[in-house]
Amino acid sequence: MSVETQQTETQRTETQQGAAGDERFAAALRRADTAAAELRATAAERDRAGRTPRAEVELLRRHDLLQVQEPVEYGGDGLNYAQTVQITRRVARGDTSIAHLIGYHFAQTRVAPLFGTPEQAAELSRRNAEQKLFWGGVQNPRGGSDLVLTDDGDGFRLNGRRSFASGASLGDYLSVTAAYRGELVFLALPAGREGFRALGDWDNIGQRLTDSGGVVFEDARVERSEVLGPDPLTGRTITPYQTLVTPHWQLAFVNFYVGTAEGALDEALDWTRLHAAPWETSGVDSATDDPYILQTVGEVRSEVRAAALLADRAGDALQAGLDTGPELTEEQRAEAAVAVYEAKYLSTKVALSAASRLFEIQGARATTAAYGFDRHWRNLRTHTVHDPVAYKAREVGDWTLNRRAPEFSLYR
């Protein structure tokens, strides 16, 4: 076979693989839209009930959404992270709480490729795909006492508590951060571990279906294989590539903020077409012709669209950093992180504004409790104080003006 023929065959194969990948992505988006429609139909009722979202996690599993980013050969769809956050955004159009859960799940299953050995990453990826595992997280470093890992024979013991841990009582696996000899380590623990207890104390105004209450570990046994990374566990420098772990979470937040705003706007438009009345001095017979309603719709739609485009840009920037791999430089890491933080700032402001202003479109009757339209603002307000967005704006400003990169933490 000639070199030219080999090149042609290679190009044809790559084109076919690309087309197959595009179709898998499109199919996953359709499944996410179907799940979102099911969630939206009962969202207000479920929000009022505030029950642990076991059925909702099973809905995600039933629609084959939990394993979309695992390799095709393992049973996944082979989506990259920029694509999976699109799934998060679609789910958020139906229910912000459940988008929170799946967004965290997607980010947590990327910890092993960043911090684990290749063998650990491959094994967990295979399990995720084959068993459609759902991952809860015990990673928020604020609140409670630190989780401390100590030596115990050929393994370890884990002790401490955290105030916030989304999906922890539901997870088939838990992604956990802990301190070991004063250094940060990441753990991947199967559910049902003796010594682990979820407190069931989540009672907040929004994100009521995220199972985000406190947890306690009391002398929980941890095996060496469950601590991510090669030996020795201490003394290593975290690379710029590994510090992309934080932008993963922040990009998940961006997309469920944007998706919530999109879904809330769609609900408001549907309600307005069916039920809203024009103002008495508008001079028109239909609310859909009221000039100030039209102006508000135009402003909100434009702002939400802008936030979505910036979210897409941030996804591309983070994915470019991930595709670069372990050779990623500090400057490249900063560029990716700042792109995400720009989107975090704008999506926070736009989504909160949209969720409030939609009542100006619908009118006073839309505030009736039975409709539950207030859940959009409550959900956004609850999660957008996860970490102060003013600090994100400051980090963007410091990079823009002084070229000082955000220092790595589990928030930056």
Short mmCIF file of C-alpha atoms in Angstrom, two decimals:
data_model
loop_
_atom_site.label_atom_id
_atom_site.label_comp_id
_atom_site.label_asym_id
_atom_site.label_seq_id
_atom_site.Cartn_x
_atom_site.Cartn_y
_atom_site.Cartn_z
CA MET A 1 0.00 0.00 0.00
CA SER A 2 1.39 3.39 -0.96
CA VAL A 3 2.00 6.19 1.54
CA GLU A 4 -0.73 8.22 -0.16
CA THR A 5 -3.22 5.34 0.20
CA GLN A 6 -2.31 4.86 3.85
CA GLN A 7 -2.85 8.58 4.50
CA THR A 8 -6.21 8.46 2.74
CA GLU A 9 -7.29 5.42 4.79
CA THR A 10 -6.18 7.13 7.99
CA GLN A 11 -8.12 10.29 7.15
CA ARG A 12 -11.21 8.22 6.28
CA THR A 13 -10.99 6.36 9.60
CA GLU A 14 -10.59 9.59 11.55
CA THR A 15 -13.57 11.09 9.72
CA GLN A 16 -15.67 8.03 10.51
CA GLN A 17 -14.62 8.08 14.15
CA GLY A 18 -15.39 11.79 14.33
CA ALA A 19 -18.84 11.26 12.82
CA ALA A 20 -19.55 8.42 15.26
CA GLY A 21 -18.42 10.61 18.15
CA ASP A 22 -20.68 13.45 17.00
CA GLU A 23 -23.63 11.08 16.83
CA ARG A 24 -22.93 9.72 20.32
CA PHE A 25 -22.80 13.28 21.64
CA ALA A 26 -26.04 14.20 19.88
CA ALA A 27 -27.73 11.06 21.22
CA ALA A 28 -26.56 11.84 24.76
CA LEU A 29 -27.97 15.37 24.47
CA ARG A 30 -31.31 13.93 23.36
CA ARG A 31 -31.35 11.61 26.37
CA ALA A 32 -30.54 14.55 28.62
CA ASP A 33 -33.41 16.54 27.12
CA THR A 34 -35.78 13.64 27.75
CA ALA A 35 -34.60 13.37 31.36
CA ALA A 36 -34.97 17.14 31.81
CA ALA A 37 -38.55 17.04 30.50
CA GLU A 38 -39.43 14.29 32.97
CA LEU A 39 -37.84 16.22 35.82
CA ARG A 40 -39.49 19.50 34.88
CA ALA A 41 -42.97 17.94 34.93
CA THR A 42 -42.69 17.20 38.66
CA ALA A 43 -40.02 19.68 39.76
CA ALA A 44 -42.22 21.97 41.86
CA GLU A 45 -43.89 19.04 43.64
CA ARG A 46 -40.60 17.31 44.36
CA ASP A 47 -39.03 20.56 45.56
CA ARG A 48 -41.81 20.97 48.11
CA ALA A 49 -41.46 17.37 49.28
CA GLY A 50 -37.68 17.66 49.67
CA ARG A 51 -37.06 13.93 49.73
CA THR A 52 -33.68 12.28 49.20
CA PRO A 53 -33.33 12.09 45.39
CA ARG A 54 -32.89 8.33 44.96
CA ALA A 55 -35.50 8.11 42.21
CA GLU A 56 -33.90 11.02 40.39
CA VAL A 57 -30.47 9.38 40.40
CA GLU A 58 -32.08 6.23 39.03
CA LEU A 59 -33.68 8.34 36.29
CA LEU A 60 -30.22 9.57 35.27
CA ARG A 61 -28.96 5.99 35.29
CA ARG A 62 -31.96 4.78 33.27
CA HIS A 63 -31.27 7.35 30.58
CA ASP A 64 -27.61 6.25 30.35
CA LEU A 65 -26.25 9.64 31.43
CA LEU A 66 -23.91 8.64 34.26
CA GLN A 67 -21.29 6.94 32.08
CA VAL A 68 -21.22 9.26 29.05
CA GLN A 69 -17.60 10.38 29.51
CA GLU A 70 -16.12 6.93 29.89
CA PRO A 71 -14.44 5.32 26.84
CA VAL A 72 -16.60 3.60 24.25
CA GLU A 73 -14.67 0.35 24.67
CA TYR A 74 -15.74 0.26 28.33
CA GLY A 75 -19.40 0.98 27.55
CA GLY A 76 -19.45 4.77 27.71
CA ASP A 77 -19.95 7.40 25.01
CA GLY A 78 -16.39 8.72 24.99
CA LEU A 79 -17.45 12.33 25.58
CA ASN A 80 -14.89 14.85 26.74
CA TYR A 81 -15.48 17.14 29.70
CA ALA A 82 -16.55 20.13 27.59
CA GLN A 83 -19.29 17.90 26.19
CA THR A 84 -20.40 16.46 29.52
CA VAL A 85 -21.05 19.90 30.98
CA GLN A 86 -23.51 20.35 28.10
CA ILE A 87 -25.37 17.37 29.57
CA THR A 88 -25.35 19.13 32.94
CA ARG A 89 -26.80 22.26 31.36
CA ARG A 90 -29.59 20.32 29.63
CA VAL A 91 -30.56 18.56 32.88
CA ALA A 92 -30.60 21.91 34.70
CA ARG A 93 -33.35 23.12 32.38
CA GLY A 94 -35.56 20.60 34.16
CA ASP A 95 -34.22 20.58 37.71
CA THR A 96 -31.25 22.49 39.14
CA SER A 97 -30.80 20.12 42.07
CA ILE A 98 -30.40 17.08 39.85
CA ALA A 99 -28.07 18.99 37.51
CA HIS A 100 -26.02 19.79 40.62
CA LEU A 101 -25.75 16.07 41.35
CA ILE A 102 -24.79 15.00 37.84
CA GLY A 103 -22.45 17.98 37.39
CA TYR A 104 -20.57 17.06 40.56
CA HIS A 105 -20.61 13.41 39.47
CA PHE A 106 -18.95 14.25 36.15
CA ALA A 107 -16.27 16.35 37.86
CA GLN A 108 -15.60 13.75 40.57
CA THR A 109 -15.07 10.94 38.10
CA ARG A 110 -12.31 13.03 36.48
CA VAL A 111 -10.25 13.13 39.68
CA ALA A 112 -8.76 9.68 39.11
CA PRO A 113 -7.31 10.55 35.66
CA LEU A 114 -5.71 13.66 37.19
CA PHE A 115 -4.33 12.23 40.44
CA GLY A 116 -4.45 8.45 40.21
CA THR A 117 -2.05 6.04 38.60
CA PRO A 118 -2.96 4.96 35.04
CA GLU A 119 -4.03 1.61 36.48
CA GLN A 120 -6.31 3.22 39.07
CA ALA A 121 -7.83 5.56 36.49
CA ALA A 122 -8.49 2.75 34.02
CA GLU A 123 -10.03 0.45 36.63
CA LEU A 124 -12.39 3.12 37.98
CA SER A 125 -13.33 4.21 34.46
CA ARG A 126 -14.18 0.63 33.54
CA ARG A 127 -16.33 0.23 36.65
CA ASN A 128 -18.09 3.54 36.01
CA ALA A 129 -19.06 2.48 32.51
CA GLU A 130 -19.98 -1.12 33.17
CA GLN A 131 -21.92 -0.52 36.38
CA LYS A 132 -23.22 3.01 35.63
CA LEU A 133 -21.92 4.16 38.99
CA PHE A 134 -23.07 7.38 40.63
CA TRP A 135 -20.40 9.31 42.54
CA GLY A 136 -21.08 11.39 45.63
CA GLY A 137 -18.53 13.86 46.88
CA VAL A 138 -16.92 14.69 50.22
CA GLN A 139 -14.59 17.40 49.00
CA ASN A 140 -15.77 20.77 50.26
CA PRO A 141 -12.90 21.77 52.58
CA ARG A 142 -14.89 24.36 54.55
CA GLY A 143 -16.98 23.51 57.58
CA GLY A 144 -16.61 20.78 60.16
CA SER A 145 -13.23 19.35 61.10
CA ASP A 146 -10.65 18.32 58.55
CA LEU A 147 -10.66 14.75 57.33
CA VAL A 148 -7.38 13.19 58.40
CA LEU A 149 -5.88 9.99 57.04
CA THR A 150 -3.54 8.12 59.35
CA ASP A 151 -1.48 4.96 58.90
CA ASP A 152 -2.96 1.66 60.06
CA GLY A 153 -0.84 -1.37 59.19
CA ASP A 154 -0.77 -1.81 55.44
CA GLY A 155 -3.69 0.64 55.06
CA PHE A 156 -5.14 3.74 56.70
CA ARG A 157 -7.90 5.08 58.94
CA LEU A 158 -10.01 8.12 58.06
CA ASN A 159 -11.49 10.43 60.71
CA GLY A 160 -13.28 13.78 60.72
CA ARG A 161 -16.41 15.48 59.48
CA ARG A 162 -17.56 17.78 56.70
CA SER A 163 -20.56 20.11 56.80
CA PHE A 164 -21.43 19.79 53.10
CA ALA A 165 -21.19 16.65 50.98
CA SER A 166 -23.44 16.46 47.91
CA GLY A 167 -24.86 13.07 47.03
CA ALA A 168 -22.80 11.34 49.69
CA SER A 169 -25.57 9.14 51.07
CA LEU A 170 -26.54 8.09 47.54
CA GLY A 171 -23.17 7.50 45.93
CA ASP A 172 -22.08 4.09 44.72
CA TYR A 173 -18.62 5.60 45.17
CA LEU A 174 -17.38 8.60 47.13
CA SER A 175 -14.72 11.02 45.96
CA VAL A 176 -13.04 12.30 49.12
CA THR A 177 -10.28 14.78 49.93
CA ALA A 178 -8.27 14.34 53.11
CA ALA A 179 -5.05 15.41 54.77
CA TYR A 180 -2.27 12.85 55.04
CA ARG A 181 0.86 13.95 56.92
CA GLY A 182 -0.16 17.53 56.21
CA GLU A 183 -0.64 17.09 52.46
CA LEU A 184 -3.75 16.86 50.29
CA VAL A 185 -4.73 13.41 49.05
CA PHE A 186 -7.69 12.19 47.02
CA LEU A 187 -9.58 8.98 47.86
CA ALA A 188 -12.03 6.84 45.89
CA LEU A 189 -14.16 4.86 48.34
CA PRO A 190 -16.94 2.37 47.61
CA ALA A 191 -20.27 3.05 49.31
CA GLY A 192 -21.22 1.27 52.48
CA ARG A 193 -17.87 1.71 54.20
CA GLU A 194 -18.06 0.96 57.91
CA GLY A 195 -17.34 4.12 59.87
CA PHE A 196 -19.03 6.45 57.35
CA ARG A 197 -22.24 8.21 58.34
CA ALA A 198 -24.36 10.78 56.49
CA LEU A 199 -26.05 13.17 58.92
CA GLY A 200 -29.15 13.91 56.82
CA ASP A 201 -29.21 17.52 58.00
CA TRP A 202 -29.60 19.38 54.69
CA ASP A 203 -32.50 21.85 55.13
CA ASN A 204 -31.78 24.88 52.95
CA ILE A 205 -34.02 27.23 50.99
CA GLY A 206 -32.82 25.87 47.65
CA GLN A 207 -31.05 22.91 46.06
CA ARG A 208 -33.23 20.86 48.35
CA LEU A 209 -32.78 17.64 46.37
CA THR A 210 -28.98 17.50 46.37
CA ASP A 211 -28.44 15.41 49.50
CA SER A 212 -25.83 17.98 50.57
CA GLY A 213 -25.78 17.56 54.32
CA GLY A 214 -22.91 16.78 56.65
CA VAL A 215 -20.99 13.53 56.93
CA VAL A 216 -18.76 11.88 59.51
CA PHE A 217 -15.93 9.35 59.18
CA GLU A 218 -15.03 7.47 62.36
CA ASP A 219 -12.05 5.13 62.03
CA ALA A 220 -13.14 4.20 58.51
CA ARG A 221 -10.70 1.73 56.95
CA VAL A 222 -9.05 2.89 53.71
CA GLU A 223 -6.97 0.56 51.57
CA ARG A 224 -3.83 1.69 49.76
CA SER A 225 -5.50 1.09 46.38
CA GLU A 226 -8.23 3.56 47.37
CA VAL A 227 -5.75 6.44 47.80
CA LEU A 228 -5.15 7.92 44.37
CA GLY A 229 -1.61 8.25 43.14
CA PRO A 230 1.73 6.42 43.17
CA ASP A 231 4.01 5.95 46.14
CA PRO A 232 5.26 7.90 47.95
CA LEU A 233 2.03 9.71 48.80
CA THR A 234 3.79 12.75 50.21
CA GLY A 235 6.54 14.97 48.94
CA ARG A 236 5.23 15.30 45.40
CA THR A 237 4.53 18.66 43.75
CA ILE A 238 1.03 19.00 42.32
CA THR A 239 1.40 19.86 38.64
CA PRO A 240 -0.46 22.62 36.77
CA TYR A 241 -2.29 19.87 34.90
CA GLN A 242 -3.54 18.31 38.14
CA THR A 243 -4.71 21.68 39.46
CA LEU A 244 -7.28 21.72 36.65
CA VAL A 245 -9.36 19.72 39.12
CA THR A 246 -10.84 22.96 40.51
CA PRO A 247 -11.95 24.46 37.17
CA HIS A 248 -13.80 21.18 36.58
CA TRP A 249 -16.12 21.91 39.50
CA GLN A 250 -16.41 25.60 38.69
CA LEU A 251 -17.38 24.84 35.08
CA ALA A 252 -20.06 22.45 36.33
CA PHE A 253 -21.46 25.33 38.40
CA VAL A 254 -21.41 27.66 35.39
CA ASN A 255 -23.44 25.23 33.34
CA PHE A 256 -26.12 24.47 35.85
CA TYR A 257 -26.54 28.20 36.46
CA VAL A 258 -26.96 28.81 32.72
CA GLY A 259 -29.22 25.78 32.29
CA THR A 260 -31.41 26.90 35.18
CA ALA A 261 -31.83 30.34 33.60
CA GLU A 262 -32.67 28.75 30.25
CA GLY A 263 -35.24 26.42 31.77
CA ALA A 264 -36.77 29.13 33.92
CA LEU A 265 -37.14 31.41 30.90
CA ASP A 266 -38.80 28.64 28.89
CA GLU A 267 -41.27 28.00 31.72
CA ALA A 268 -42.01 31.72 32.03
CA LEU A 269 -42.65 32.07 28.30
CA ASP A 270 -45.00 29.07 28.29
CA TRP A 271 -46.93 30.44 31.25
CA THR A 272 -47.08 33.94 29.76
CA ARG A 273 -48.51 32.69 26.47
CA LEU A 274 -51.26 30.83 28.31
CA HIS A 275 -52.10 32.95 31.33
CA ALA A 276 -50.55 36.42 31.42
CA ALA A 277 -52.53 39.62 30.81
CA PRO A 278 -51.28 42.89 29.31
CA TRP A 279 -51.09 45.92 31.55
CA GLU A 280 -54.16 48.15 31.44
CA THR A 281 -52.35 51.09 29.81
CA SER A 282 -50.38 49.04 27.29
CA GLY A 283 -52.92 49.59 24.52
CA VAL A 284 -52.76 45.93 23.40
CA ASP A 285 -55.04 42.97 23.87
CA SER A 286 -52.45 40.26 24.50
CA ALA A 287 -49.60 39.99 26.98
CA THR A 288 -47.44 38.68 24.14
CA ASP A 289 -47.79 42.10 22.48
CA ASP A 290 -47.17 44.18 25.62
CA PRO A 291 -44.10 46.31 24.73
CA TYR A 292 -42.53 46.12 28.17
CA ILE A 293 -42.97 42.36 28.38
CA LEU A 294 -41.32 42.10 24.97
CA GLN A 295 -38.48 44.35 26.13
CA THR A 296 -37.91 42.28 29.26
CA VAL A 297 -37.99 39.02 27.31
CA GLY A 298 -35.48 40.45 24.85
CA GLU A 299 -33.13 41.63 27.58
CA VAL A 300 -33.26 38.38 29.56
CA ARG A 301 -32.88 36.20 26.46
CA SER A 302 -29.88 38.21 25.25
CA GLU A 303 -28.16 38.06 28.63
CA VAL A 304 -28.74 34.32 29.05
CA ARG A 305 -27.51 33.68 25.51
CA ALA A 306 -24.34 35.66 26.24
CA ALA A 307 -23.72 33.67 29.42
CA ALA A 308 -24.20 30.41 27.49
CA LEU A 309 -21.69 31.45 24.84
CA LEU A 310 -19.16 32.41 27.49
CA ALA A 311 -19.77 29.05 29.20
CA ASP A 312 -19.05 27.30 25.90
CA ARG A 313 -15.84 29.30 25.50
CA ALA A 314 -14.82 28.30 29.03
CA GLY A 315 -15.52 24.66 28.25
CA ASP A 316 -13.31 24.85 25.18
CA ALA A 317 -10.53 26.51 27.19
CA LEU A 318 -10.60 23.89 29.94
CA GLN A 319 -10.73 21.08 27.42
CA ALA A 320 -7.73 22.52 25.58
CA GLY A 321 -5.81 22.42 28.86
CA LEU A 322 -6.87 18.83 29.50
CA ASP A 323 -5.90 17.83 25.97
CA THR A 324 -2.46 19.35 26.51
CA GLY A 325 -1.93 16.88 29.34
CA PRO A 326 0.84 16.74 31.95
CA GLU A 327 3.01 19.14 29.93
CA LEU A 328 0.56 21.97 30.71
CA THR A 329 2.38 25.11 31.87
CA GLU A 330 1.44 27.44 34.72
CA GLU A 331 0.43 30.11 32.21
CA GLN A 332 -1.74 27.71 30.23
CA ARG A 333 -3.40 26.59 33.44
CA ALA A 334 -4.10 30.20 34.34
CA GLU A 335 -5.63 30.92 30.94
CA ALA A 336 -7.97 27.93 31.25
CA ALA A 337 -8.93 28.74 34.84
CA VAL A 338 -9.54 32.42 34.16
CA ALA A 339 -11.77 31.57 31.19
CA VAL A 340 -13.89 29.45 33.53
CA TYR A 341 -13.94 32.16 36.18
CA GLU A 342 -15.05 34.80 33.66
CA ALA A 343 -17.98 32.54 32.86
CA LYS A 344 -18.61 31.90 36.56
CA TYR A 345 -18.91 35.64 37.23
CA LEU A 346 -21.26 36.34 34.33
CA SER A 347 -23.43 33.23 34.72
CA THR A 348 -23.96 34.01 38.42
CA LYS A 349 -25.11 37.56 37.75
CA VAL A 350 -27.21 36.71 34.70
CA ALA A 351 -28.93 33.65 36.15
CA LEU A 352 -29.90 35.36 39.41
CA SER A 353 -31.23 38.36 37.50
CA ALA A 354 -33.18 36.19 35.07
CA ALA A 355 -34.79 34.10 37.81
CA SER A 356 -36.00 37.29 39.50
CA ARG A 357 -37.04 39.28 36.42
CA LEU A 358 -39.14 36.50 34.96
CA PHE A 359 -41.94 37.48 37.33
CA GLU A 360 -42.03 40.84 35.53
CA ILE A 361 -42.94 38.90 32.37
CA GLN A 362 -45.50 36.62 34.01
CA GLY A 363 -47.17 39.00 36.43
CA ALA A 364 -48.37 38.73 40.01
CA ARG A 365 -50.47 35.59 39.54
CA ALA A 366 -47.31 33.64 38.73
CA THR A 367 -46.16 34.07 42.34
CA THR A 368 -48.85 31.60 43.45
CA ALA A 369 -47.10 28.96 45.54
CA ALA A 370 -48.61 26.07 43.58
CA TYR A 371 -46.56 26.97 40.49
CA GLY A 372 -43.28 26.87 42.38
CA PHE A 373 -41.56 29.34 40.03
CA ASP A 374 -39.64 30.74 42.99
CA ARG A 375 -37.58 27.54 43.14
CA HIS A 376 -35.35 28.78 40.31
CA TRP A 377 -34.18 31.81 42.28
CA ARG A 378 -33.94 29.83 45.55
CA ASN A 379 -31.83 27.17 43.88
CA LEU A 380 -29.51 29.69 42.27
CA ARG A 381 -29.22 31.85 45.36
CA THR A 382 -28.37 28.84 47.51
CA HIS A 383 -25.61 27.55 45.26
CA THR A 384 -24.14 30.84 44.06
CA VAL A 385 -22.91 31.55 47.58
CA HIS A 386 -20.93 28.28 47.49
CA ASP A 387 -17.90 30.52 47.00
CA PRO A 388 -18.17 34.32 46.71
CA VAL A 389 -18.31 35.34 43.05
CA ALA A 390 -16.60 38.62 43.93
CA TYR A 391 -13.40 36.62 44.44
CA LYS A 392 -13.77 35.17 40.96
CA ALA A 393 -14.03 38.68 39.51
CA ARG A 394 -10.95 39.68 41.53
CA GLU A 395 -8.99 36.69 40.22
CA VAL A 396 -9.94 37.58 36.64
CA GLY A 397 -8.92 41.17 37.27
CA ASP A 398 -5.61 40.23 38.85
CA TRP A 399 -4.72 38.05 35.88
CA THR A 400 -5.84 40.66 33.38
CA LEU A 401 -4.04 43.59 34.98
CA ASN A 402 -1.05 42.01 36.71
CA ARG A 403 -0.70 38.56 35.12
CA ARG A 404 -0.92 37.05 38.59
CA ALA A 405 -2.45 33.61 38.24
CA PRO A 406 -5.04 32.27 40.69
CA GLU A 407 -3.22 30.20 43.30
CA PHE A 408 -4.44 26.61 43.42
CA SER A 409 -6.91 25.56 46.08
CA LEU A 410 -10.09 23.51 45.95
CA TYR A 411 -11.85 26.81 45.22
CA ARG A 412 -9.37 28.29 42.67
#
